[in-house]
PDB file of C-alpha atoms in Angstrom:
ATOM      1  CA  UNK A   1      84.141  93.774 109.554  1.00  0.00           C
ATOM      2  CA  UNK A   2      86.329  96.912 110.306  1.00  0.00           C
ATOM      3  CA  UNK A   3      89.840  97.337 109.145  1.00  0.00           C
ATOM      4  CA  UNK A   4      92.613  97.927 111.489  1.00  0.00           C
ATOM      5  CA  UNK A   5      94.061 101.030 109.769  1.00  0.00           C
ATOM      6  CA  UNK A   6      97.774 101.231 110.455  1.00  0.00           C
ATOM      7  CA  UNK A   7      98.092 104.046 107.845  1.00  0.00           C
ATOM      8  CA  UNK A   8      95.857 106.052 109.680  1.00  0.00           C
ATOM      9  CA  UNK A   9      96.811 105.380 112.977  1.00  0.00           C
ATOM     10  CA  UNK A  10     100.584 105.473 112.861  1.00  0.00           C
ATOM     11  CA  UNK A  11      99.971 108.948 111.597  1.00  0.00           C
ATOM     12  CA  UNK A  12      97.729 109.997 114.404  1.00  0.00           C
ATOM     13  CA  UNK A  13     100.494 108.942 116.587  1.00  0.00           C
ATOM     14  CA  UNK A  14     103.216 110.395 114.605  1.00  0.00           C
ATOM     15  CA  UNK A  15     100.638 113.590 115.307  1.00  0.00           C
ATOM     16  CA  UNK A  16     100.713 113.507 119.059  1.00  0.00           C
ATOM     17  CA  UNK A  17     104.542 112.923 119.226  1.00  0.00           C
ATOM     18  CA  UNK A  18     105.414 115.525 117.126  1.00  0.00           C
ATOM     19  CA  UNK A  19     103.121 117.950 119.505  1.00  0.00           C
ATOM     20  CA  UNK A  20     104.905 116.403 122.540  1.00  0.00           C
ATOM     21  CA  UNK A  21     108.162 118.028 121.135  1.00  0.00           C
ATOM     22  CA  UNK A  22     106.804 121.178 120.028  1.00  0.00           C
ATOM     23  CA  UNK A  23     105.859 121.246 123.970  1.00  0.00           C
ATOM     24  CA  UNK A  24     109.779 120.630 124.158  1.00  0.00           C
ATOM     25  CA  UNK A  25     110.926 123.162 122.179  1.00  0.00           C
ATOM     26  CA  UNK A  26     108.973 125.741 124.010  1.00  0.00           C
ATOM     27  CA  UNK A  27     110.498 125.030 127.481  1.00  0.00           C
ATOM     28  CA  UNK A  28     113.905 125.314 126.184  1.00  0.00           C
ATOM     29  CA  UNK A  29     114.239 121.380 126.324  1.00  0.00           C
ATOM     30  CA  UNK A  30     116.271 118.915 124.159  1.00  0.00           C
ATOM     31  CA  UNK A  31     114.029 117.057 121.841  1.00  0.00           C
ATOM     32  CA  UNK A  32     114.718 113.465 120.829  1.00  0.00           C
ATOM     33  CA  UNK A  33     117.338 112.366 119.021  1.00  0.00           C
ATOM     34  CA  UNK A  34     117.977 109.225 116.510  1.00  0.00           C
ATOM     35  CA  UNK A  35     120.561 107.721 115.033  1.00  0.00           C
ATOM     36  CA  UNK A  36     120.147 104.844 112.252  1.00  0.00           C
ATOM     37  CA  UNK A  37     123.490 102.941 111.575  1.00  0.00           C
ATOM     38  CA  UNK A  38     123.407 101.440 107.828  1.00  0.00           C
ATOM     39  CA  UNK A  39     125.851  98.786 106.749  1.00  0.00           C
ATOM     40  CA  UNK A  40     126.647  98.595 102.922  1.00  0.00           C
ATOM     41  CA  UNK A  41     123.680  99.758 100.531  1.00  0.00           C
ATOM     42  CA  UNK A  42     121.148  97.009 100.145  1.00  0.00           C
ATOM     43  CA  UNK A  43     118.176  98.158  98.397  1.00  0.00           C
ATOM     44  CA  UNK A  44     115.145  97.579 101.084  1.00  0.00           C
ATOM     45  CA  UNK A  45     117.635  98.530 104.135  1.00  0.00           C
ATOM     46  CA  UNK A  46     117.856 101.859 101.779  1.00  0.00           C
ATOM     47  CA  UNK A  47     114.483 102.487 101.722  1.00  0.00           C
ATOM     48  CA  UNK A  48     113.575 101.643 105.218  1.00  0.00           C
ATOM     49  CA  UNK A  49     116.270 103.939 107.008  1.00  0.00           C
ATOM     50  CA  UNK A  50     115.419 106.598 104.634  1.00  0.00           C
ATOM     51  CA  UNK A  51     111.484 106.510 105.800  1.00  0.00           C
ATOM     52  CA  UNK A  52     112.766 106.754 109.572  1.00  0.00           C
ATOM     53  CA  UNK A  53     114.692 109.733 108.843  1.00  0.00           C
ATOM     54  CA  UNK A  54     112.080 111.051 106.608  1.00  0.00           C
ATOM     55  CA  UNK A  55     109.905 110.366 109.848  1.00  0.00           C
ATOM     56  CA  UNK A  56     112.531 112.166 112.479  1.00  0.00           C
ATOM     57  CA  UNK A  57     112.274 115.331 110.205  1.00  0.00           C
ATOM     58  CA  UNK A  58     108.074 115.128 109.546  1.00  0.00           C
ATOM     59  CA  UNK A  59     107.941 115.293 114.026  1.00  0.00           C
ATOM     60  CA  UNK A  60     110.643 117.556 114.556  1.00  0.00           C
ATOM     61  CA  UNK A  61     113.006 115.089 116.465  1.00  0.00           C
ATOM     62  CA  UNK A  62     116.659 115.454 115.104  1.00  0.00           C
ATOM     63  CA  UNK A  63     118.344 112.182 113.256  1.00  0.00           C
ATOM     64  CA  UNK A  64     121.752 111.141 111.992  1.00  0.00           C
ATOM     65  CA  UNK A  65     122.156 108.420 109.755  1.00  0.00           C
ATOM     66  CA  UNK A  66     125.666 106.635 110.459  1.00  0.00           C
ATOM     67  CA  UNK A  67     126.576 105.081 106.796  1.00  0.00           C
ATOM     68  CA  UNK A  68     129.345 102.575 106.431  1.00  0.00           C
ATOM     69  CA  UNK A  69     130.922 100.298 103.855  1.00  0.00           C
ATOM     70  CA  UNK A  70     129.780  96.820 103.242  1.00  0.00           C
ATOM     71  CA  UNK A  71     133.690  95.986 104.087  1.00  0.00           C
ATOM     72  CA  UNK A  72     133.477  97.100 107.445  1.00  0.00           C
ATOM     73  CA  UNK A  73     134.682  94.602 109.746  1.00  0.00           C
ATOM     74  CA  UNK A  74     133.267  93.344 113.095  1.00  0.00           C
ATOM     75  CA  UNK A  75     135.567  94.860 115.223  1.00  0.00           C
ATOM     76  CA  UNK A  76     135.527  98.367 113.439  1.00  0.00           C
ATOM     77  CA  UNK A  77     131.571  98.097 113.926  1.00  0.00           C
ATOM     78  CA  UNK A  78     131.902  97.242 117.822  1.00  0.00           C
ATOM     79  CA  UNK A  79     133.755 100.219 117.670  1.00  0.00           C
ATOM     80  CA  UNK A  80     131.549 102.489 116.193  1.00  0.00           C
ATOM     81  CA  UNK A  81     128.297 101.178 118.442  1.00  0.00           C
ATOM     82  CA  UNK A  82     130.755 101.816 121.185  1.00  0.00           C
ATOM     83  CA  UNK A  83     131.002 105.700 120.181  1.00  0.00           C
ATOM     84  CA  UNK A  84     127.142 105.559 119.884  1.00  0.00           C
ATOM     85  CA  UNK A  85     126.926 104.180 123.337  1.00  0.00           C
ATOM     86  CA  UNK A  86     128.761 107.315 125.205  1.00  0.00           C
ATOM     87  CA  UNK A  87     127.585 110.022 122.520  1.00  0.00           C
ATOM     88  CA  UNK A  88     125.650 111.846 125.061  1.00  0.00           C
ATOM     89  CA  UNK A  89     123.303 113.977 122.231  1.00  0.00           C
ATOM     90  CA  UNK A  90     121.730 110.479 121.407  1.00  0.00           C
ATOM     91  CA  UNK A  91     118.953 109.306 123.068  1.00  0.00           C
ATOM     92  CA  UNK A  92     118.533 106.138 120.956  1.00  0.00           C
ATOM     93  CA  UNK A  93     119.938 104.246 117.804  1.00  0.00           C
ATOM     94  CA  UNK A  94     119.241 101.238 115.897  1.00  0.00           C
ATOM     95  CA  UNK A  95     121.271  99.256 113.487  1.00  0.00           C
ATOM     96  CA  UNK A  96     119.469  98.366 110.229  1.00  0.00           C
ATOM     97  CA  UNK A  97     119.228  94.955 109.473  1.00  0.00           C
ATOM     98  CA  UNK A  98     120.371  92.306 107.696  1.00  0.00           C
ATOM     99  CA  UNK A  99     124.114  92.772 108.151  1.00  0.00           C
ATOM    100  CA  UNK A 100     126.668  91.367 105.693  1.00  0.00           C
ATOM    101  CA  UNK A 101     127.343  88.373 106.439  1.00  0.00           C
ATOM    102  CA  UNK A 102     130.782  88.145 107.694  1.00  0.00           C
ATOM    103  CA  UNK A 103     129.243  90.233 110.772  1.00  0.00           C
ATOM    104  CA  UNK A 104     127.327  88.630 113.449  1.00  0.00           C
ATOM    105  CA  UNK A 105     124.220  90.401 114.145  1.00  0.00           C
ATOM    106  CA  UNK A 106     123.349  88.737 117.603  1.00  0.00           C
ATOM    107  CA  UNK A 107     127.059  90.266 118.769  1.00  0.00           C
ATOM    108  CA  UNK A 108     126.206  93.542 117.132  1.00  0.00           C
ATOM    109  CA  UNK A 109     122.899  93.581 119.115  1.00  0.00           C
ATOM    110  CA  UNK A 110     123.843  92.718 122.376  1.00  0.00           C
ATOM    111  CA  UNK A 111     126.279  95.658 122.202  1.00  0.00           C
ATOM    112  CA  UNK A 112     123.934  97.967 121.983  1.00  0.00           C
ATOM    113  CA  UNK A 113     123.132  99.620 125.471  1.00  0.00           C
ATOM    114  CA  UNK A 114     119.908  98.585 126.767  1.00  0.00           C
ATOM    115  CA  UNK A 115     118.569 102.378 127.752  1.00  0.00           C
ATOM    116  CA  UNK A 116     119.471 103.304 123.961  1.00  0.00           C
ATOM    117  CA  UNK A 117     118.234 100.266 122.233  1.00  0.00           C
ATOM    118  CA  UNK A 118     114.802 102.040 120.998  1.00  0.00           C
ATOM    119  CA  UNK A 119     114.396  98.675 118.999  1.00  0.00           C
ATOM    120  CA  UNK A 120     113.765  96.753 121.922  1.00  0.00           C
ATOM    121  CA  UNK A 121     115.916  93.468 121.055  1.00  0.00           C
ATOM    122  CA  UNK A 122     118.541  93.429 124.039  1.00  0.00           C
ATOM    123  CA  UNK A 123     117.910  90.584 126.558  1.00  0.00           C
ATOM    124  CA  UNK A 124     117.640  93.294 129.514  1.00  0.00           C
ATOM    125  CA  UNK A 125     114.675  95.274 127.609  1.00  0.00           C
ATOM    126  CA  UNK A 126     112.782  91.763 126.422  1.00  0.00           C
ATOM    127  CA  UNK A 127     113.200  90.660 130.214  1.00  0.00           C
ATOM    128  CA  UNK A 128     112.029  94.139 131.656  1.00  0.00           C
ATOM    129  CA  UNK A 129     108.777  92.946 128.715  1.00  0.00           C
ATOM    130  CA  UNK A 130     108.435  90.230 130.345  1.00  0.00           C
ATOM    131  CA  UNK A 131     108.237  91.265 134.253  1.00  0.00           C
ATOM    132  CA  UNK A 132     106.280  94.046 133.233  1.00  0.00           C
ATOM    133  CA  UNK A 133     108.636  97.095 133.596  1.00  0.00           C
ATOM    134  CA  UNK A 134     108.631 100.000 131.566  1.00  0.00           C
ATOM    135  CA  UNK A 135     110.991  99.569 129.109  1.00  0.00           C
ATOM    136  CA  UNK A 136     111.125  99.441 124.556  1.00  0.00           C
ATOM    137  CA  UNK A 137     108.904  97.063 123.994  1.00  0.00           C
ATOM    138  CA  UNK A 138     109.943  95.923 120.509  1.00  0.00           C
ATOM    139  CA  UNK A 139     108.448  98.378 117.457  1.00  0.00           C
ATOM    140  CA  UNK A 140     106.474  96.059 115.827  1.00  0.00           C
ATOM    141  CA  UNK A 141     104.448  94.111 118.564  1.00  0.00           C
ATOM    142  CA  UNK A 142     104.107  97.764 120.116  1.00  0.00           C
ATOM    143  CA  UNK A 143     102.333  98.943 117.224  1.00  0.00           C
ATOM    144  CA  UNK A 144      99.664  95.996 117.263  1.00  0.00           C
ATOM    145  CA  UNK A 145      99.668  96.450 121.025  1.00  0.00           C
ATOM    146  CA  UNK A 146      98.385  99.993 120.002  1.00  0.00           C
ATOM    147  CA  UNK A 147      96.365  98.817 116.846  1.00  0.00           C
ATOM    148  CA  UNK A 148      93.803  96.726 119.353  1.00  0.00           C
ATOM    149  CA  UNK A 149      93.606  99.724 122.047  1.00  0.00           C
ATOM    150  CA  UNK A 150      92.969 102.361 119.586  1.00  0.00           C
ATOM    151  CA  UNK A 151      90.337 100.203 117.859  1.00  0.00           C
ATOM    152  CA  UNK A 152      89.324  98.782 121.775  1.00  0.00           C
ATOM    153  CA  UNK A 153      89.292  95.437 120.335  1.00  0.00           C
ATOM    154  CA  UNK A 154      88.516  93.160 123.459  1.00  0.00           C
ATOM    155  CA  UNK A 155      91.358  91.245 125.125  1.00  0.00           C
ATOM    156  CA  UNK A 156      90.681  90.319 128.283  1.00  0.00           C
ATOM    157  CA  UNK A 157      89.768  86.461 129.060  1.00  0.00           C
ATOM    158  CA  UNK A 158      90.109  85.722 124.941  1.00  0.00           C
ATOM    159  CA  UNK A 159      91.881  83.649 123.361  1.00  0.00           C
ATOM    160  CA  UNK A 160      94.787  84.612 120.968  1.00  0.00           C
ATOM    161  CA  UNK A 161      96.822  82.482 118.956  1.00  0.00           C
ATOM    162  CA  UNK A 162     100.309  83.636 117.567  1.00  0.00           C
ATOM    163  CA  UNK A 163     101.075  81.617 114.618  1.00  0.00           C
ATOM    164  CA  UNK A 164     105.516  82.275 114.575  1.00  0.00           C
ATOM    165  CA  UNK A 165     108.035  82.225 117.245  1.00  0.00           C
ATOM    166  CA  UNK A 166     110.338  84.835 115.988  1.00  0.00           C
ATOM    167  CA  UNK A 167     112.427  86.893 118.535  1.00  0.00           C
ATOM    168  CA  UNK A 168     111.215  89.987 117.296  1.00  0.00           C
ATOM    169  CA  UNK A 169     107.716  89.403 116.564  1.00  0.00           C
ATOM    170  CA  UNK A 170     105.826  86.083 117.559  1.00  0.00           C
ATOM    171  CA  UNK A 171     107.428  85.208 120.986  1.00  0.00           C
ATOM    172  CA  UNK A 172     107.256  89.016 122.458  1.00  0.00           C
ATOM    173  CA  UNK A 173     103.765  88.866 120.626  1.00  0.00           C
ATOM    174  CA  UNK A 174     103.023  86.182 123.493  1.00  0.00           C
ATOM    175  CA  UNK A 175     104.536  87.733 126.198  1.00  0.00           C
ATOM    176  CA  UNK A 176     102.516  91.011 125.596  1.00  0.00           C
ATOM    177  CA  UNK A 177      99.397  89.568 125.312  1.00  0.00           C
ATOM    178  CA  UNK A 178      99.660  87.284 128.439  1.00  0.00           C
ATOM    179  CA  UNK A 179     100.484  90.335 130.482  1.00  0.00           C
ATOM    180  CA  UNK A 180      97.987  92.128 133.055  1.00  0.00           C
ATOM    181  CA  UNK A 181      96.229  94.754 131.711  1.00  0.00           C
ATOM    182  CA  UNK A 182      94.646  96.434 128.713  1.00  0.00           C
ATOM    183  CA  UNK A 183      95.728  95.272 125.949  1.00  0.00           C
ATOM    184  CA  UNK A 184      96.828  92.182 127.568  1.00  0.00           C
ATOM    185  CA  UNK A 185      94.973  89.684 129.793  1.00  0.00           C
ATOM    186  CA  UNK A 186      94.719  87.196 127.200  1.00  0.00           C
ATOM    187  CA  UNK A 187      95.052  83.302 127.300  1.00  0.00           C
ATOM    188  CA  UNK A 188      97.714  82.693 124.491  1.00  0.00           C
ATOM    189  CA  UNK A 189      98.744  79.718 122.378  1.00  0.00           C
ATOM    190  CA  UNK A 190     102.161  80.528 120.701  1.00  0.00           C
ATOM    191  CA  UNK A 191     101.832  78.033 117.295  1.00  0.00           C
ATOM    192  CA  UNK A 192     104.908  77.476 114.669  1.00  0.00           C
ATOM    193  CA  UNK A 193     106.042  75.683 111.737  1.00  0.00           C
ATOM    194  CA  UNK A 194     106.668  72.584 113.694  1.00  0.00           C
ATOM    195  CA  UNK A 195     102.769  72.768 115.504  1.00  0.00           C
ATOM    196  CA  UNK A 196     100.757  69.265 114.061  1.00  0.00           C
ATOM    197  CA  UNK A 197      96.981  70.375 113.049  1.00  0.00           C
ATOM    198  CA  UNK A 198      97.657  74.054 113.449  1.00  0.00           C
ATOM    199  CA  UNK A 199      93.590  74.763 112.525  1.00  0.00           C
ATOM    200  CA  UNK A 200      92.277  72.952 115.763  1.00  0.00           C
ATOM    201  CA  UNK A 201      94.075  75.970 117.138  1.00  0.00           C
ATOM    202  CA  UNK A 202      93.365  78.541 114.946  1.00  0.00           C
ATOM    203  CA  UNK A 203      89.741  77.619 114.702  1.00  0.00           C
ATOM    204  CA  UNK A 204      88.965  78.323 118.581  1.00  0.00           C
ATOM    205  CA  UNK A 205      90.896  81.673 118.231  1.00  0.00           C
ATOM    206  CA  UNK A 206      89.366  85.069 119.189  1.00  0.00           C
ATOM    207  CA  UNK A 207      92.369  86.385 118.225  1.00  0.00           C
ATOM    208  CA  UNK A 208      94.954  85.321 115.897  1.00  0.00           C
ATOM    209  CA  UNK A 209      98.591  87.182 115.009  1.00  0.00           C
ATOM    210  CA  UNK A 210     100.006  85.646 112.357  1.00  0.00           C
ATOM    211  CA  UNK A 211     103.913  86.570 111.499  1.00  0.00           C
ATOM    212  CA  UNK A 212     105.026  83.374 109.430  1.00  0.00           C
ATOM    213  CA  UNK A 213     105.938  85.018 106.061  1.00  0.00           C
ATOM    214  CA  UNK A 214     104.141  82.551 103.841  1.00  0.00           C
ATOM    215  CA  UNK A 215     101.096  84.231 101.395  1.00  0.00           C
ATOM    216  CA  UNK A 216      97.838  84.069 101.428  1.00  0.00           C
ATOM    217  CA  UNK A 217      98.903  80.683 104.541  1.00  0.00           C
ATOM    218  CA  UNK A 218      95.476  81.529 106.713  1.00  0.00           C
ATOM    219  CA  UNK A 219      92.621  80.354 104.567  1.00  0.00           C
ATOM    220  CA  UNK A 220      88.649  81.516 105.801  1.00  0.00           C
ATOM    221  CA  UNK A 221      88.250  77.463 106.700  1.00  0.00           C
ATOM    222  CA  UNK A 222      90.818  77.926 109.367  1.00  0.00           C
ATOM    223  CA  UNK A 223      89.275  80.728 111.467  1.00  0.00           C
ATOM    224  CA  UNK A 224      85.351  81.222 113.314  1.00  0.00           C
ATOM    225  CA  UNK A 225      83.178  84.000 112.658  1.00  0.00           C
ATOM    226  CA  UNK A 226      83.916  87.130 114.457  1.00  0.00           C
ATOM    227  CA  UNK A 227      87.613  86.059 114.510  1.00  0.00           C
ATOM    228  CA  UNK A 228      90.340  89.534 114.876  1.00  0.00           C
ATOM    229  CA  UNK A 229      93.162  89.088 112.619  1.00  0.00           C
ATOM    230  CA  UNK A 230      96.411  90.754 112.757  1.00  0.00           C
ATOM    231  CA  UNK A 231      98.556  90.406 109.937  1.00  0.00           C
ATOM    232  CA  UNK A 232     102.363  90.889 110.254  1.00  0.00           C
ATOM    233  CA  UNK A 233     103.265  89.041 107.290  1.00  0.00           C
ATOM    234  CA  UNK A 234     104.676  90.823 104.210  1.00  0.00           C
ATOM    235  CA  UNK A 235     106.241  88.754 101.118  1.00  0.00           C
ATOM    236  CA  UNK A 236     106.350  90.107  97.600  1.00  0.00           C
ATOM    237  CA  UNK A 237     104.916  87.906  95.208  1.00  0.00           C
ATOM    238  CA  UNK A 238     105.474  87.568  91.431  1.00  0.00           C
ATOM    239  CA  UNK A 239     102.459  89.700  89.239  1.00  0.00           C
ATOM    240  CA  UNK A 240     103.112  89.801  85.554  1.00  0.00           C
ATOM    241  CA  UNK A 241      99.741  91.559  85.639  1.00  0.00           C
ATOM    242  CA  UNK A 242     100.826  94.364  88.183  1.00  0.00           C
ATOM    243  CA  UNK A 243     102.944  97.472  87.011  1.00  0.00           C
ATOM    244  CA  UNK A 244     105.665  97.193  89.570  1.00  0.00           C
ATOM    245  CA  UNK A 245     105.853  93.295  88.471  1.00  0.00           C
ATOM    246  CA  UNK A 246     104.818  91.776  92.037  1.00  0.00           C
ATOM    247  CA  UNK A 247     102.326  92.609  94.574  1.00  0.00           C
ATOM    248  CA  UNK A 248     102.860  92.641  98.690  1.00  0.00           C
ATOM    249  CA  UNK A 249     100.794  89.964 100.227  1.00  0.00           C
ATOM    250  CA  UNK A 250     100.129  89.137 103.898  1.00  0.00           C
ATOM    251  CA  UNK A 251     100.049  85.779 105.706  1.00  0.00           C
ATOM    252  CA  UNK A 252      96.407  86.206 105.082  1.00  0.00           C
ATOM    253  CA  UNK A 253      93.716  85.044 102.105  1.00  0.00           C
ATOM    254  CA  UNK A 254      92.221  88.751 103.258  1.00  0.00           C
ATOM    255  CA  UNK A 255      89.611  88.520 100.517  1.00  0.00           C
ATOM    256  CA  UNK A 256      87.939  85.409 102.536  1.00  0.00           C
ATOM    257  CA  UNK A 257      88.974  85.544 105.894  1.00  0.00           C
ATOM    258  CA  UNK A 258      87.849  89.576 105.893  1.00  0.00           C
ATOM    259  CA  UNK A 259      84.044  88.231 105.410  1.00  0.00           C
ATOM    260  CA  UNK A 260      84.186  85.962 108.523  1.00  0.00           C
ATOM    261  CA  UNK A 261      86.418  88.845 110.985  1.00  0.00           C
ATOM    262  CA  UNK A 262      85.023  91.548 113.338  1.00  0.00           C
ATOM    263  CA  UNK A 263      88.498  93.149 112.792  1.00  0.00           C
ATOM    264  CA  UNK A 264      91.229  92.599 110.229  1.00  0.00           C
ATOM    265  CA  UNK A 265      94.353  94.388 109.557  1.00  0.00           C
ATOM    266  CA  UNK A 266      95.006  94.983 105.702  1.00  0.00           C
ATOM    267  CA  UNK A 267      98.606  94.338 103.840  1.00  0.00           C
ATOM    268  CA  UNK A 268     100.139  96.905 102.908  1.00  0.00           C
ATOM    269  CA  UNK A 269      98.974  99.649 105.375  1.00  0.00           C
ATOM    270  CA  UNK A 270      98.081  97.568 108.774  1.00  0.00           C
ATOM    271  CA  UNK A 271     101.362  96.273 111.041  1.00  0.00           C
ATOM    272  CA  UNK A 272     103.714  98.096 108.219  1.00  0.00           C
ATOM    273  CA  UNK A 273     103.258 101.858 109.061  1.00  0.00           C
ATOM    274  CA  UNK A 274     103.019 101.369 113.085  1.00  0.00           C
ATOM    275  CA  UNK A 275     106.383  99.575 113.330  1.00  0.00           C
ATOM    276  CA  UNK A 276     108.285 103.229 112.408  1.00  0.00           C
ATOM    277  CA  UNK A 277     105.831 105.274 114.502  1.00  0.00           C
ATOM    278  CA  UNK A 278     106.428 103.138 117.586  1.00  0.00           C
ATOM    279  CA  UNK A 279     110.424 103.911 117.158  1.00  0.00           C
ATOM    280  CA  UNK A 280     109.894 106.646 117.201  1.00  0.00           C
ATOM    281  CA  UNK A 281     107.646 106.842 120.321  1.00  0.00           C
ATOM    282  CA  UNK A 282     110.618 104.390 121.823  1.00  0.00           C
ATOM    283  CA  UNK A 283     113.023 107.523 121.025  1.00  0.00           C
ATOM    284  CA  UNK A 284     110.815 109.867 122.750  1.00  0.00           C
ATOM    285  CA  UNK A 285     110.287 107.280 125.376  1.00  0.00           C
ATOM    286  CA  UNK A 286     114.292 107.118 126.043  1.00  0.00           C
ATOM    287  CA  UNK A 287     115.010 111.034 125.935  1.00  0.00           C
ATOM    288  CA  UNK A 288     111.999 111.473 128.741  1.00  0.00           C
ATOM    289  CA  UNK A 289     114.111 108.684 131.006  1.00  0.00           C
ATOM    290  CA  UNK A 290     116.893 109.891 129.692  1.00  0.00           C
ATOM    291  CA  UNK A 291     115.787 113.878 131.137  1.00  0.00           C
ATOM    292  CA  UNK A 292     114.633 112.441 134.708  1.00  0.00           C
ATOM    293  CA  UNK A 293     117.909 110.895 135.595  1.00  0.00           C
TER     294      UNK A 293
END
């Protein structure tokens, strides 16, 4: 069994970007820039903007975070992703989810412009996914795209089953995997909660991706030996034993299913760290477009 070490390997990348700009600065051009639009203060929205600015800085791209009141309304928000839209020192932004709730997100989303939506949720960058064309593919299923080529995991001709149907991780999970070429070339079963006997799928998996959000939900009786597991899952679970009160678990009973895997991802520090790092390579993806136009 080998761990899939997203710690390690969002770092390397962070690494290579960050020399990509230094290579930048030294021909006197613009380096990428990212904005991070944060609605009201909720605690993990907090925390995750403030690790993608902390990120920005680490690489040497430039960042603004855009922080407004939880009684912002709709309209004043349109407004403000409209500013974002023609500010031409952006190359990309994302807005930090969830949003209160008197705001709808989908409305929010779609009016973000497609060449600076680095998170890859607009319709035209998830149909560009799907036809193939370079375009943000969304950060999370980018960074287990780049999880199985780093490692070379095998993906050709196998068989991988996505367990989840989400928009941003299980359905473009499919999509990527189905496509031509490395990683890619896979025959895929998309599962969810509504799929009856879920195991007769899981158990003729080379491959599964699980994003469902329910600990500790794939047991070792569900998957073959030599299995590769991917997963996205993270859900914090109640530990009177544990300092911090509660631990972060996976979709995944890791301490089984790790014995009967060729390759496993570990929560925390598999999908987690590679969702930020592929942003950012999104960002760096949009100001080299962005420089050839």
């Amino acid at each position: 069994m080998q761990l899939l070490d997203g710690k390690k390997t969002s770092e390397d990348i962070k690494q290579e970007i960050a020399a990509e700009v230094q290579k930048m600065k030294a021909n006197g051009e613009k380096v990428p820039h990212l904005a991070a639009v944060l609605v009201g203060n909720n605690g993990a929205s907090l925390t995750y903007v403030g690790s993608k600015v902390r990120s920005c800085e680490q690489i040497g791209f430039e960042s603004t975070l855009v922080s407004l009141p939880e009684t912002i309304t709709e309209s004043e928000l349109l407004a403000k992703i409209a500013d974002l839209n023609e500010d031409d020192n952006l190359d990309g932004f994302i807005v930090q989810l969830p949003l209160p709730k008197h705001i709808n997100e989908e409305k929010i989303l779609m009016a973000i412009h497609p060449d600076k939506d680095v998170d890859g949720f607009h319709p035209t960058n998830f149909g560009k996914m799907a036809l193939e064309m370079e375009t943000f593919l969304p950060a999370t299923p980018f960074g287990i795209m780049q999880l199985l080529e780093r490692y070379q995991v095998e993906t050709a001709g196998k068989h991988t089953v996505v367990i989840g149907r989400s928009h941003i991780v299980g359905r473009p999970m499919s999509i990527l995997m189905s496509r031509k070429g490395y990683p890619g070339d896979s025959t895929v079963t998309l599962t969810h909660s509504r799929t009856k006997n879920i195991e007769e799928f899981t158990k003729n998996a080379d491959i599964i991706i699980t994003a469902l959000g329910v600990p500790n939900y794939l047991k070792a009786d569900m998957v073959k030996e030599g299995v590769v597991v991917i997963d996205v899952g993270i859900t914090r679970v109640e530990d009177a034993s544990h300092p911090k009160g509660y631990v972060i678990t996976g979709d995944v009973d890791f301490d089984e299913v790790s014995k009967k895997s060729s390759f496993i991802t570990p929560v925390p520090g598999g999908v987690g760290p590679m969702t930020i790092a592929m942003l950012l390579k999104n960002t760096l993806l949009a100001r080299q477009i962005r420089a050839r136009k």
